[in-house]
Short mmCIF file of C-alpha atoms and ligand atoms in Angstrom, two decimals:
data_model
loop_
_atom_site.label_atom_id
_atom_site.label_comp_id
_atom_site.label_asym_id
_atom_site.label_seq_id
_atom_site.Cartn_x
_atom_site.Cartn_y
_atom_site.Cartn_z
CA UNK S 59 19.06 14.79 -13.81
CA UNK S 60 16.19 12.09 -13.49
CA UNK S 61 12.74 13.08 -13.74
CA UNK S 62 10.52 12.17 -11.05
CA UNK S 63 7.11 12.63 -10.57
CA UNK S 64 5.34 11.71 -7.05
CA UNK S 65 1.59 10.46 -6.86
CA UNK S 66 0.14 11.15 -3.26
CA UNK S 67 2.73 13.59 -2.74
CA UNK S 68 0.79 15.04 0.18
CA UNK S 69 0.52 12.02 2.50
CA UNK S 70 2.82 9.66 4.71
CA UNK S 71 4.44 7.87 1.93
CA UNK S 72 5.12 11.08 -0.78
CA UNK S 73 6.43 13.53 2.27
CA UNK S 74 9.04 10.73 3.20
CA UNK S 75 9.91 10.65 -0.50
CA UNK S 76 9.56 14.53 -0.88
CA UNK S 77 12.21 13.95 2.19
CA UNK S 78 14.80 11.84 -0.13
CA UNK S 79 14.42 14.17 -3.18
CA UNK S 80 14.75 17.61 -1.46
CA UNK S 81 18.11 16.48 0.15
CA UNK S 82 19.51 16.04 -3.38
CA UNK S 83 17.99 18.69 -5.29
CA UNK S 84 20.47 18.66 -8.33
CA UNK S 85 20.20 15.08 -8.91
CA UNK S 86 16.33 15.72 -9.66
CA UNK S 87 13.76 17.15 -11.87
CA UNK S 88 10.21 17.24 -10.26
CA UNK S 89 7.79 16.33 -13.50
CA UNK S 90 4.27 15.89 -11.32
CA UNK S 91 3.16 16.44 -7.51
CA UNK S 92 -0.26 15.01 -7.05
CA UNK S 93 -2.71 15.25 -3.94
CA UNK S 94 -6.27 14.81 -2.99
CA UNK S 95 -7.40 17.69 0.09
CA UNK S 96 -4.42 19.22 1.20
CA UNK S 97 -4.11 21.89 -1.61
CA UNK S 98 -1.71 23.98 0.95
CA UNK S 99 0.76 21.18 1.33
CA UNK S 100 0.68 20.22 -2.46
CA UNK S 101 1.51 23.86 -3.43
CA UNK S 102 4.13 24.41 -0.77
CA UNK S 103 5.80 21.07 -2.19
CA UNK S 104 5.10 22.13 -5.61
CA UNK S 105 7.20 25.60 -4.99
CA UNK S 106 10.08 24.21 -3.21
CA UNK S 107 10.66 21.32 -5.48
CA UNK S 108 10.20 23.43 -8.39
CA UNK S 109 7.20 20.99 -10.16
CA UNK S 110 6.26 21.22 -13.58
CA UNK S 111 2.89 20.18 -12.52
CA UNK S 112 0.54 20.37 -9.71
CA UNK S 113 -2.24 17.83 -9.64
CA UNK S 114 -5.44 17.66 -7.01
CA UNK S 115 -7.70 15.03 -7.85
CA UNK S 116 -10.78 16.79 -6.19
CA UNK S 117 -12.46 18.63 -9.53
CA UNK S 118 -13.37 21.76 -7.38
CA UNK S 119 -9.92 22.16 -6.56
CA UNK S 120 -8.43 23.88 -9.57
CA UNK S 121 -9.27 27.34 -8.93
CA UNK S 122 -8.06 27.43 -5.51
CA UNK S 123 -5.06 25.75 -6.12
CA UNK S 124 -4.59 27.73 -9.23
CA UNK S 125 -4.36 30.90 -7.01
CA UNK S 126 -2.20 29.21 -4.31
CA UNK S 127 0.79 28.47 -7.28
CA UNK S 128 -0.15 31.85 -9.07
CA UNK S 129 2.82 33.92 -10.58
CA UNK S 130 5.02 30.48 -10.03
CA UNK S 131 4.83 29.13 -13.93
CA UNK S 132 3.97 25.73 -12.22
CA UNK S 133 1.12 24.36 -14.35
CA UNK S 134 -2.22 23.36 -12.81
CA UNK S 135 -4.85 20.51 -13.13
CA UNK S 136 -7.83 18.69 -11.08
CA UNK S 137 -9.53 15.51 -11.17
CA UNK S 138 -8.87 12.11 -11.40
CA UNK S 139 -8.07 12.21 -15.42
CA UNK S 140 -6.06 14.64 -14.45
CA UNK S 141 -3.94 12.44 -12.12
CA UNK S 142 -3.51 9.92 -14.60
CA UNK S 143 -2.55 12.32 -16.92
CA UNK S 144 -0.13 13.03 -14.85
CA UNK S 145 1.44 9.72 -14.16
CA UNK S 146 1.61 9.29 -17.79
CA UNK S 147 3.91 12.35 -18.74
CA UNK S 148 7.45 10.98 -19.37
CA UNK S 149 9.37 10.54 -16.06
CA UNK S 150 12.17 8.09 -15.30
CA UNK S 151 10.62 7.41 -11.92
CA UNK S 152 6.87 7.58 -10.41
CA UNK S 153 6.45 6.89 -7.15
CA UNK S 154 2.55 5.80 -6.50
CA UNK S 155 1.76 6.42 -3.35
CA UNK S 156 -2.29 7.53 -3.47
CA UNK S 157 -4.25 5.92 -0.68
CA UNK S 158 -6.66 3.49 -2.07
CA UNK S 159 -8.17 2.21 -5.10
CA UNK S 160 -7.75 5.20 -6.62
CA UNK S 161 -4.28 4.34 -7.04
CA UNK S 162 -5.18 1.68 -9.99
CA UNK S 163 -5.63 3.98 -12.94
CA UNK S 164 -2.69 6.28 -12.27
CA UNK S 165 -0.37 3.17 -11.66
CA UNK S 166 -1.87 1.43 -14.47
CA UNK S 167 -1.29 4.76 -16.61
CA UNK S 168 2.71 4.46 -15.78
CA UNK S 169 3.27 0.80 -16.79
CA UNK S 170 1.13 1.43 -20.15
CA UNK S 171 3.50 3.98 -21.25
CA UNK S 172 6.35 1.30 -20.14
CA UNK S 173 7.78 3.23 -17.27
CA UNK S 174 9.28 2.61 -13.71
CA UNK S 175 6.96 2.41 -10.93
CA UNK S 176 7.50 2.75 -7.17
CA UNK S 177 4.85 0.97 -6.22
CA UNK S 178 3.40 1.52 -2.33
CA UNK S 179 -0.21 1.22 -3.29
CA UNK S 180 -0.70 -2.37 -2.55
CA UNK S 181 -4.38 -1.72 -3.40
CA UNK S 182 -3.22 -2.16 -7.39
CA UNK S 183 -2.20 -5.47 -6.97
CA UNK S 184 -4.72 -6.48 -4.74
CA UNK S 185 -7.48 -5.59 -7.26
CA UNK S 186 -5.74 -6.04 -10.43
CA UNK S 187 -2.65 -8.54 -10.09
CA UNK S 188 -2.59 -10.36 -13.28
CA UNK S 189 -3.40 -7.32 -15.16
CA UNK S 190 -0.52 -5.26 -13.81
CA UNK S 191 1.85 -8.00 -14.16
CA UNK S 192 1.04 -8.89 -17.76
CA UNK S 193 1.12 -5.08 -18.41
CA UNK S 194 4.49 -4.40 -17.00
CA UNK S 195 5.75 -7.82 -19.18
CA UNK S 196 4.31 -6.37 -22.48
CA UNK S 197 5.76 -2.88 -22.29
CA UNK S 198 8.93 -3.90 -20.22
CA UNK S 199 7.99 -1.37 -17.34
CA UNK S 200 9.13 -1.85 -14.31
CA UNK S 201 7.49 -2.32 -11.00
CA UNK S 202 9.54 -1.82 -7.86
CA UNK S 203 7.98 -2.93 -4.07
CA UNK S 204 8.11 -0.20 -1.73
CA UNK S 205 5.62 -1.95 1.15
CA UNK S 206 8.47 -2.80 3.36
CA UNK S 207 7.94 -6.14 3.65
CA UNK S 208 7.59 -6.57 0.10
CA UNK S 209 10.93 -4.28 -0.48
CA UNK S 210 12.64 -6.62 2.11
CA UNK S 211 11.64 -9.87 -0.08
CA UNK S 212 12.34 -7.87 -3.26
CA UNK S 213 16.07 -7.62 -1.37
CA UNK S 214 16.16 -10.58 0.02
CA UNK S 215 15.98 -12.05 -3.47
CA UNK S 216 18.03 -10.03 -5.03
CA UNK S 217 20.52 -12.69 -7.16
CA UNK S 218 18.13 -15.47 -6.48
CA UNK S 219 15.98 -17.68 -7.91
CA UNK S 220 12.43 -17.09 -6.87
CA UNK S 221 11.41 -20.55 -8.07
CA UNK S 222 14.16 -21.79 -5.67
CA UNK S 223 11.55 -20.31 -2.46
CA UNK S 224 10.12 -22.41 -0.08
CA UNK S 225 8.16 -20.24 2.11
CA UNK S 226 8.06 -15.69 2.53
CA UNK S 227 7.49 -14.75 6.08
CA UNK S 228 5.78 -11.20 6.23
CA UNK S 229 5.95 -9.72 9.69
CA UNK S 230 3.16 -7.71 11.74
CA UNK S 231 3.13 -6.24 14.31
CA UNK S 232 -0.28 -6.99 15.12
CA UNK S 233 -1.49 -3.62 15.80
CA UNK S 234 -3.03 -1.51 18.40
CA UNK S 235 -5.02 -4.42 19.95
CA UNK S 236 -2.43 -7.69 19.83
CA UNK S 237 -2.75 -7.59 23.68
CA UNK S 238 -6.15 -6.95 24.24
CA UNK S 239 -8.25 -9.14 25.33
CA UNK S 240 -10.41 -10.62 22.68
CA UNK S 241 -13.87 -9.02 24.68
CA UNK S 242 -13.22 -5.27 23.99
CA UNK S 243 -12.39 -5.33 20.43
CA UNK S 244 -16.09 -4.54 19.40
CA UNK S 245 -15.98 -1.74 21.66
CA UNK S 246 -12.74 -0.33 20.25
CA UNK S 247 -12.86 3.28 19.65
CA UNK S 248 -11.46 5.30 15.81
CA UNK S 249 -8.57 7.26 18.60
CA UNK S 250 -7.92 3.84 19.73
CA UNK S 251 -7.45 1.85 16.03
CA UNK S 252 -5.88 5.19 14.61
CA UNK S 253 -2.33 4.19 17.47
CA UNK S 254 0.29 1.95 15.66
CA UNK S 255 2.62 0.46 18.20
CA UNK S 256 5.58 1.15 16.11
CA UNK S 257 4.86 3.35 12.37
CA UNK S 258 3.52 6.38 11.73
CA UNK S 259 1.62 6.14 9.05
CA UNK S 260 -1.71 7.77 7.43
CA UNK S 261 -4.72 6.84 9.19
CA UNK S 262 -6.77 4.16 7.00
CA UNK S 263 -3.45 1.91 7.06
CA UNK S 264 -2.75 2.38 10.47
CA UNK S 265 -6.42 1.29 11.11
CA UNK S 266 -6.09 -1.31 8.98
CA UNK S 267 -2.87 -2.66 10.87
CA UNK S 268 -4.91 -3.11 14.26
CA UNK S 269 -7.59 -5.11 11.79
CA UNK S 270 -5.04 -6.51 9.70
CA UNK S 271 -6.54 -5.93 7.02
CA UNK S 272 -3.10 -4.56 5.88
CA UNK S 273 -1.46 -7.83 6.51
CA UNK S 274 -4.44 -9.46 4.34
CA UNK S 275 -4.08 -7.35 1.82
CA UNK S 276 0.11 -7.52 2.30
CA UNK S 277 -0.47 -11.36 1.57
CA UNK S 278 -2.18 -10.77 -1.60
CA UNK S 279 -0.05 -8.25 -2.61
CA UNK S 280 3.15 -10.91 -2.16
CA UNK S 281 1.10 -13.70 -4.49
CA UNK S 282 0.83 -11.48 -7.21
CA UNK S 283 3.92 -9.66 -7.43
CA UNK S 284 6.29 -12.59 -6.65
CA UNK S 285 3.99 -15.76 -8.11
CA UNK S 286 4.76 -17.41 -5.19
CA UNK S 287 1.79 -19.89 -4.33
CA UNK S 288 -0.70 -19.02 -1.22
CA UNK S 289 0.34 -22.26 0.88
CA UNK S 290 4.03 -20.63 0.58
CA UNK S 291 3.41 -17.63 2.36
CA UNK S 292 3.18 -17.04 6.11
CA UNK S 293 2.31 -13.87 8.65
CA UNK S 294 3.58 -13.70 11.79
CA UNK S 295 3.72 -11.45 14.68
CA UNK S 296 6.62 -9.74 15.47
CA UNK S 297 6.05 -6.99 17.77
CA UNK S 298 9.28 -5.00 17.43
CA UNK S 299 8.54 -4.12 13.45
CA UNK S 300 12.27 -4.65 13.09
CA UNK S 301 12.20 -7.73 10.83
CA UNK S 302 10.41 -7.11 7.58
CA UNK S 303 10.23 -9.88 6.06
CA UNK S 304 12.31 -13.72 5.60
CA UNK S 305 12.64 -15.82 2.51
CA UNK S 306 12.89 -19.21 2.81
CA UNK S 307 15.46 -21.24 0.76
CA UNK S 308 15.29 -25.07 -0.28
CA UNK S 309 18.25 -25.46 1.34
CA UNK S 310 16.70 -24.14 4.69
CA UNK S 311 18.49 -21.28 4.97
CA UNK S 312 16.14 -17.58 6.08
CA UNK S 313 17.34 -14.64 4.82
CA UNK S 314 15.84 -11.80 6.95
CA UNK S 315 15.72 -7.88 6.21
CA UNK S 316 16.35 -6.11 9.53
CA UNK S 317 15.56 -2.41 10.11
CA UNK S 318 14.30 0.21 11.70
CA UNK S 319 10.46 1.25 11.25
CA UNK S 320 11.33 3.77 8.29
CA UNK S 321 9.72 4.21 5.11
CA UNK S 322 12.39 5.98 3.70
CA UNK S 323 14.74 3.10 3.70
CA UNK S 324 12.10 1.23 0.62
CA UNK S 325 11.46 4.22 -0.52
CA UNK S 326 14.86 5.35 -0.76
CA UNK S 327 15.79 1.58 -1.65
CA UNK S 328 13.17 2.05 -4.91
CA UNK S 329 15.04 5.57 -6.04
CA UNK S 330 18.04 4.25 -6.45
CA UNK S 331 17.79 0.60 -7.01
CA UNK S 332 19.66 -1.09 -8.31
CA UNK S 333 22.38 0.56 -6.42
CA UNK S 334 22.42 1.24 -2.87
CA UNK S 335 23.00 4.41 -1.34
CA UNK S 336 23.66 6.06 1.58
CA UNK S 337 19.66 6.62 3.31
CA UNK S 338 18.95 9.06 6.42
CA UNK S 339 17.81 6.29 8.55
CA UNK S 340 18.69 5.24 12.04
CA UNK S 341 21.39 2.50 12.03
CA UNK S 342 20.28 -0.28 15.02
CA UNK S 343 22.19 -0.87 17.97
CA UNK S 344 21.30 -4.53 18.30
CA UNK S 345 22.90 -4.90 21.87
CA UNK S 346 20.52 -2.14 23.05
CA UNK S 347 17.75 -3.78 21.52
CA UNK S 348 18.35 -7.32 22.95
CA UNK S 349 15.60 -9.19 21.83
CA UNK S 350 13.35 -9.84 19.12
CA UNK S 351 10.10 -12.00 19.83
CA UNK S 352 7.52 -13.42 17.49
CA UNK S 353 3.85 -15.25 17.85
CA UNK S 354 1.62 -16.61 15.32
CA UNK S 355 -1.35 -14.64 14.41
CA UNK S 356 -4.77 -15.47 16.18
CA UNK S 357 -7.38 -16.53 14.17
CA UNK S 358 -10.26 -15.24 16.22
CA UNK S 359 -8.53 -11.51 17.07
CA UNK S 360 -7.58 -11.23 12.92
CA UNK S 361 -10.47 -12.31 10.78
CA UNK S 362 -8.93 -10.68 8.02
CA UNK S 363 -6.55 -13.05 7.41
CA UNK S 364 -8.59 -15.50 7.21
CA UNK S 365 -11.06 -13.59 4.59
CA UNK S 366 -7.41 -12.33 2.19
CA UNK S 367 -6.45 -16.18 2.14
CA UNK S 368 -10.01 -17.06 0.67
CA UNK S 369 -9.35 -14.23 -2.18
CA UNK S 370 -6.27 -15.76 -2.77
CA UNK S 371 -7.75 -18.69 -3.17
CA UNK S 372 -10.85 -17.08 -5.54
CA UNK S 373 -8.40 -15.17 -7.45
CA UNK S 374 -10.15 -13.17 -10.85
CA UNK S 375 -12.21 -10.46 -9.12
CA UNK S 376 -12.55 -11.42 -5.89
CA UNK S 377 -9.27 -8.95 -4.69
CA UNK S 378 -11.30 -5.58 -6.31
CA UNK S 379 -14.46 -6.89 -4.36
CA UNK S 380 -12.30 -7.44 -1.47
CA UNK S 381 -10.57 -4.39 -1.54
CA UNK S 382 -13.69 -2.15 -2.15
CA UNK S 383 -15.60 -3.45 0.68
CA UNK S 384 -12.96 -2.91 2.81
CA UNK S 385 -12.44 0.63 1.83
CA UNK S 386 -16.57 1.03 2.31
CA UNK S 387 -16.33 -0.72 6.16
CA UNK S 388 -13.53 1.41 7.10
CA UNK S 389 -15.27 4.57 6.07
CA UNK S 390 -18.21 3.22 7.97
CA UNK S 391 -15.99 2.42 10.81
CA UNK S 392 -14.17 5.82 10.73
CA UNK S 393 -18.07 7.23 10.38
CA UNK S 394 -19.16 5.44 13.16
CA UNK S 395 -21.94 3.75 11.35
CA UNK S 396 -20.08 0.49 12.78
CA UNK S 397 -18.19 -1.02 15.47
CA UNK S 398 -14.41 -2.31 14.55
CA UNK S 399 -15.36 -5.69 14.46
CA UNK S 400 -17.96 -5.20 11.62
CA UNK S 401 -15.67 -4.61 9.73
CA UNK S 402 -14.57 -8.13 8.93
CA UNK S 403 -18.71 -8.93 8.67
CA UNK S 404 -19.25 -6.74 6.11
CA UNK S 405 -16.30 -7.18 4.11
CA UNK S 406 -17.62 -11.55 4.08
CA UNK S 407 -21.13 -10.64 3.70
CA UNK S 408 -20.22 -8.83 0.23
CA UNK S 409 -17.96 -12.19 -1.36
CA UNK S 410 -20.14 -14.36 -0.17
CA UNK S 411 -22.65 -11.78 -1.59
CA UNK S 412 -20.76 -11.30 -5.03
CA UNK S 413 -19.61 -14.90 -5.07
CA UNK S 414 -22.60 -16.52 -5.78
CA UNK S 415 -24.53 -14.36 -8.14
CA UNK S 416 -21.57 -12.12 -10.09
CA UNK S 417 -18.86 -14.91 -11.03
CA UNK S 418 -15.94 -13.30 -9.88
CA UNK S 419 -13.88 -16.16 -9.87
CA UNK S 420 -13.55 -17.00 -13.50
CA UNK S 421 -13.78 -13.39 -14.91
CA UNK S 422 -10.34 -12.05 -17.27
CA UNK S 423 -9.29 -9.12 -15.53
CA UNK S 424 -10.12 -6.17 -17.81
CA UNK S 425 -9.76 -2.83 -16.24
CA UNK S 426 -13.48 -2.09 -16.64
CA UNK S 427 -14.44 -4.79 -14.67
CA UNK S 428 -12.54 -4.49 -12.14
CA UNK S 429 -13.66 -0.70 -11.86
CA UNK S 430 -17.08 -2.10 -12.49
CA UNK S 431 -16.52 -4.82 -9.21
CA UNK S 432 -15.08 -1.91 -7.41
CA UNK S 433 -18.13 -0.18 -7.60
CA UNK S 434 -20.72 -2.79 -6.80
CA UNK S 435 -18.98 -4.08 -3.70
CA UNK S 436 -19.16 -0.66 -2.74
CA UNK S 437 -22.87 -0.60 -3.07
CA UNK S 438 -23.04 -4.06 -1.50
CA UNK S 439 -21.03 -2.68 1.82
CA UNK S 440 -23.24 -0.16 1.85
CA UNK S 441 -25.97 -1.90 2.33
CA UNK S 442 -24.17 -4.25 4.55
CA UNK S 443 -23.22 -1.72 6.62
CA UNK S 444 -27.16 -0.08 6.56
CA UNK S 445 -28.08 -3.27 8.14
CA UNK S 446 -25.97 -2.94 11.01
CA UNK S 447 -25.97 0.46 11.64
P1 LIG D 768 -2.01 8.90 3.22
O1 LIG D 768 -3.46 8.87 3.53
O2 LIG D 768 -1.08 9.51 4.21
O3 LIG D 768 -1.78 9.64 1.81
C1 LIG D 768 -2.53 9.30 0.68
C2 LIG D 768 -2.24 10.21 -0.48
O4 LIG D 768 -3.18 9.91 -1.51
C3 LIG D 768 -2.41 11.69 -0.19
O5 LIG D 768 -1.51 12.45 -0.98
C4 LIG D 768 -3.84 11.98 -0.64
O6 LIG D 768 -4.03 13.34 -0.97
C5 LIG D 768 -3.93 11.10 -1.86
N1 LIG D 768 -5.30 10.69 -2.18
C6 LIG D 768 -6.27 10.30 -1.30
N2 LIG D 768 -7.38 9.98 -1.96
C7 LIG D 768 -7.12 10.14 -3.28
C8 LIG D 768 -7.87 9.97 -4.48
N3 LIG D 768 -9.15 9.54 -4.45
N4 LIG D 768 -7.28 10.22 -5.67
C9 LIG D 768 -6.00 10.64 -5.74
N5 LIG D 768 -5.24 10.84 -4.63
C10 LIG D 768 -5.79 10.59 -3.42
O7 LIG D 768 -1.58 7.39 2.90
P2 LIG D 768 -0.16 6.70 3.13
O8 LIG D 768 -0.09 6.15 4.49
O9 LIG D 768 0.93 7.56 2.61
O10 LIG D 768 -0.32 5.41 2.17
C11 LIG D 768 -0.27 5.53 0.77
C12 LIG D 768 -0.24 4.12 0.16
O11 LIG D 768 0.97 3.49 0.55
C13 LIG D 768 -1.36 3.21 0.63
O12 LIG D 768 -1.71 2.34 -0.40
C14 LIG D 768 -0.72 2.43 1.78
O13 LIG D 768 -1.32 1.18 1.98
C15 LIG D 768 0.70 2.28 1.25
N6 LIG D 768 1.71 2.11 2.30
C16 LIG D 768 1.90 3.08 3.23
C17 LIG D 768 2.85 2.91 4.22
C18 LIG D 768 3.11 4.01 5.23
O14 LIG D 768 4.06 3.91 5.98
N7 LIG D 768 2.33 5.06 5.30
C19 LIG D 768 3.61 1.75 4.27
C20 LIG D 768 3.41 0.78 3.29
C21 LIG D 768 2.45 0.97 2.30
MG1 LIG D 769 3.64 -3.09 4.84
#
């Protein structure tokens, strides 16, 4: 039996894997369920899986969620120590799927002790690349994509040699506004950003898809965990979501993954790599579909882009300031202490902000500075977002 343990169990990404594992119960061992909020769902999932461990990272959550598991023998514990705690018990696979920076210490916590990560939180390698890499090399854990368009490259170079790439496509599918016109996106509305077109997903990413800030951070995310060079990498629109991602050969050939919009195929892809197994997902009747179109992004509709290509280019810090100011604007946005377009101001106003004065270009990534760059672009947004609001 393998033991798995499942960070974010509660939200879009750990119910689809909750989904895999409960339809082979005696091939699994639940070590650790961990959630944030949803204290009901986490102890429902707890009980039927049969946990070890139940994890909320909200401190005043133990007693509560103590009470919900009572009389089960599942053990208890809140708080983020507690969540990193968790992803450092001994498991043969952890899949991190927390929402967030809050993702970085748990992930971190897995790859320390040398172990296999499922990795959906792009947010660690956005803020802390280099340092997860180098980490995974010195303990030999292993780190396995579960972003779909980062699973499709991971498959598409599967017996390859990376250095033999010439260019990685990621697809988007440009969100909830792609066709409107440019003139209402300040207006846009939280009900209106929180529609994707084609993936349910939780809400901050789905917002982040109609800002594409997802994609931004989706192009960082390929840099780091592939080393392939910013100049090689390329977004484009594809509005059907059923290309993932292409890899480019020397020799000119493309390699595309094609699927359906289903996180359980990388997910399910990450559980049993390196074999392939038989997934739940819907098989695509290409006939029926007919066609699939693509468009390059706009600049002027997806500032983001623009602002994830400059990190690239900053490297050090700059992806934890990045990251954190995003994660401030969209709480402002989904506050309404700004409109949707802000959201691209504030996140420039803090690097240009943290640029000049903090160095975050030629800074080593320790993980106390990043959590220390984390928490001053937060301030920074804040203030940012104080002078728009
Ligand atoms: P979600 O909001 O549905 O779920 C997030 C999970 O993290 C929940 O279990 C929540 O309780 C937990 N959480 C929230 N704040 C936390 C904190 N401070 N500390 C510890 N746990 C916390 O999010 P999601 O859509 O499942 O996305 C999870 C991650 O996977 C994100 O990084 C996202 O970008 C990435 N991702 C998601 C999808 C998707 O289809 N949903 C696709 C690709 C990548
Ligand atoms: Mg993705």
């Amino acid at each position: 039996m393998r033991r798995v343990s499942i960070l974010g169990a509660t939200g879009s990404i750990g119910q689809n894997t909750i989904d895999l594992i409960a339809r082979a119960p005696g091939d699994y061992r639940v070590e650790a369920l961990t959630g944030a909020r949803n204290l009901t769902q986490l102890a429902h999932d707890a009980r039927r899986l049969n946990a070890r461990l139940a994890v909320t990272s909200e401190p005043d959550g133990y007693a509560a969620l103590k009470d919900l598991l009572a009389g089960t023998g599942i053990a208890v514990a809140a708080g983020p120590q507690a969540v990193a705690e968790a992803a450092a018990r001994p498991a043969d696979w952890v899949m991190s799927a927390i929402v967030g920076a809050a993702g970085l210490v748990p992930g971190m916590a897995v790859l320390k002790r040398g172990g296999t990560l499922a990795l959906a939180n792009k947010e660690t390698l956005v803020t802390a690349g280099p340092l997860v890499m180098a980490t995974a090399r010195e303990t030999g854990a292993t780190i396995l994509p579960v972003d779909s368009e980062h699973s499709a490259i991971f498959q598409a170079l599967t017996g390859e040699d990376v250095t033999g790439v010439e260019r990685v496509i990621i697809t988007a599918s440009g969100g909830a506004f792609r066709d409107w016109p440019l003139g209402r996106l300040a207006g846009a509305t939280l009900a209106e950003a929180s529609q994707h077109p084609n993936w349910a997903m939780g809400q901050r990413i789905t917002i982040d898809s109609a800002s594409m800030f997802n994609k931004g951070l989706e192009l960082i995310e390929t840099k780091e965990f592939f080393g392939i060079s910013p100049d090689r990498i390329e977004v484009i629109i594809h509005p059907e979501s059923l290309i993932h991602a292409m890899v480019g050969f020397a020799d000119g050939a493309l390699m595309a993954h094609v699927g359906p919009p289903d996180m359980r195929h990388a997910i399910g892809y990450a559980l049993h790599w390196p074999e392939r197994r038989p997934l739940p997902v819907a098989r695509l009747d290409l006939a029926q579909i007919g066609q699939l179109t693509f468009r390059a992004p706009e600049d002027a509709r997806y500032p983001a882009l623009a602002l994830a290509r400059r990190v690239m280019d900053e490297g050090g810090l700059s992806g934890a300031a990045f990251n954190a100011a995003k994660e401030r604007a969209l709480d402002g946005f989904i506050a309404g202490q700004i409109g949707f377009l802000d959201m691209a101001r504030v996140v420039e106003q803090v690097l240009d902000k943290m640029s000049s004065s903090d160095g975050l270009q030629n800074a080593t990534l320790t993980l106390d500075n990043i959590l220390q760059t984390d928490r001053l672009a937060r301030i920074r947004a804040t203030e940012a977002i104080e002078q728009k609001s």
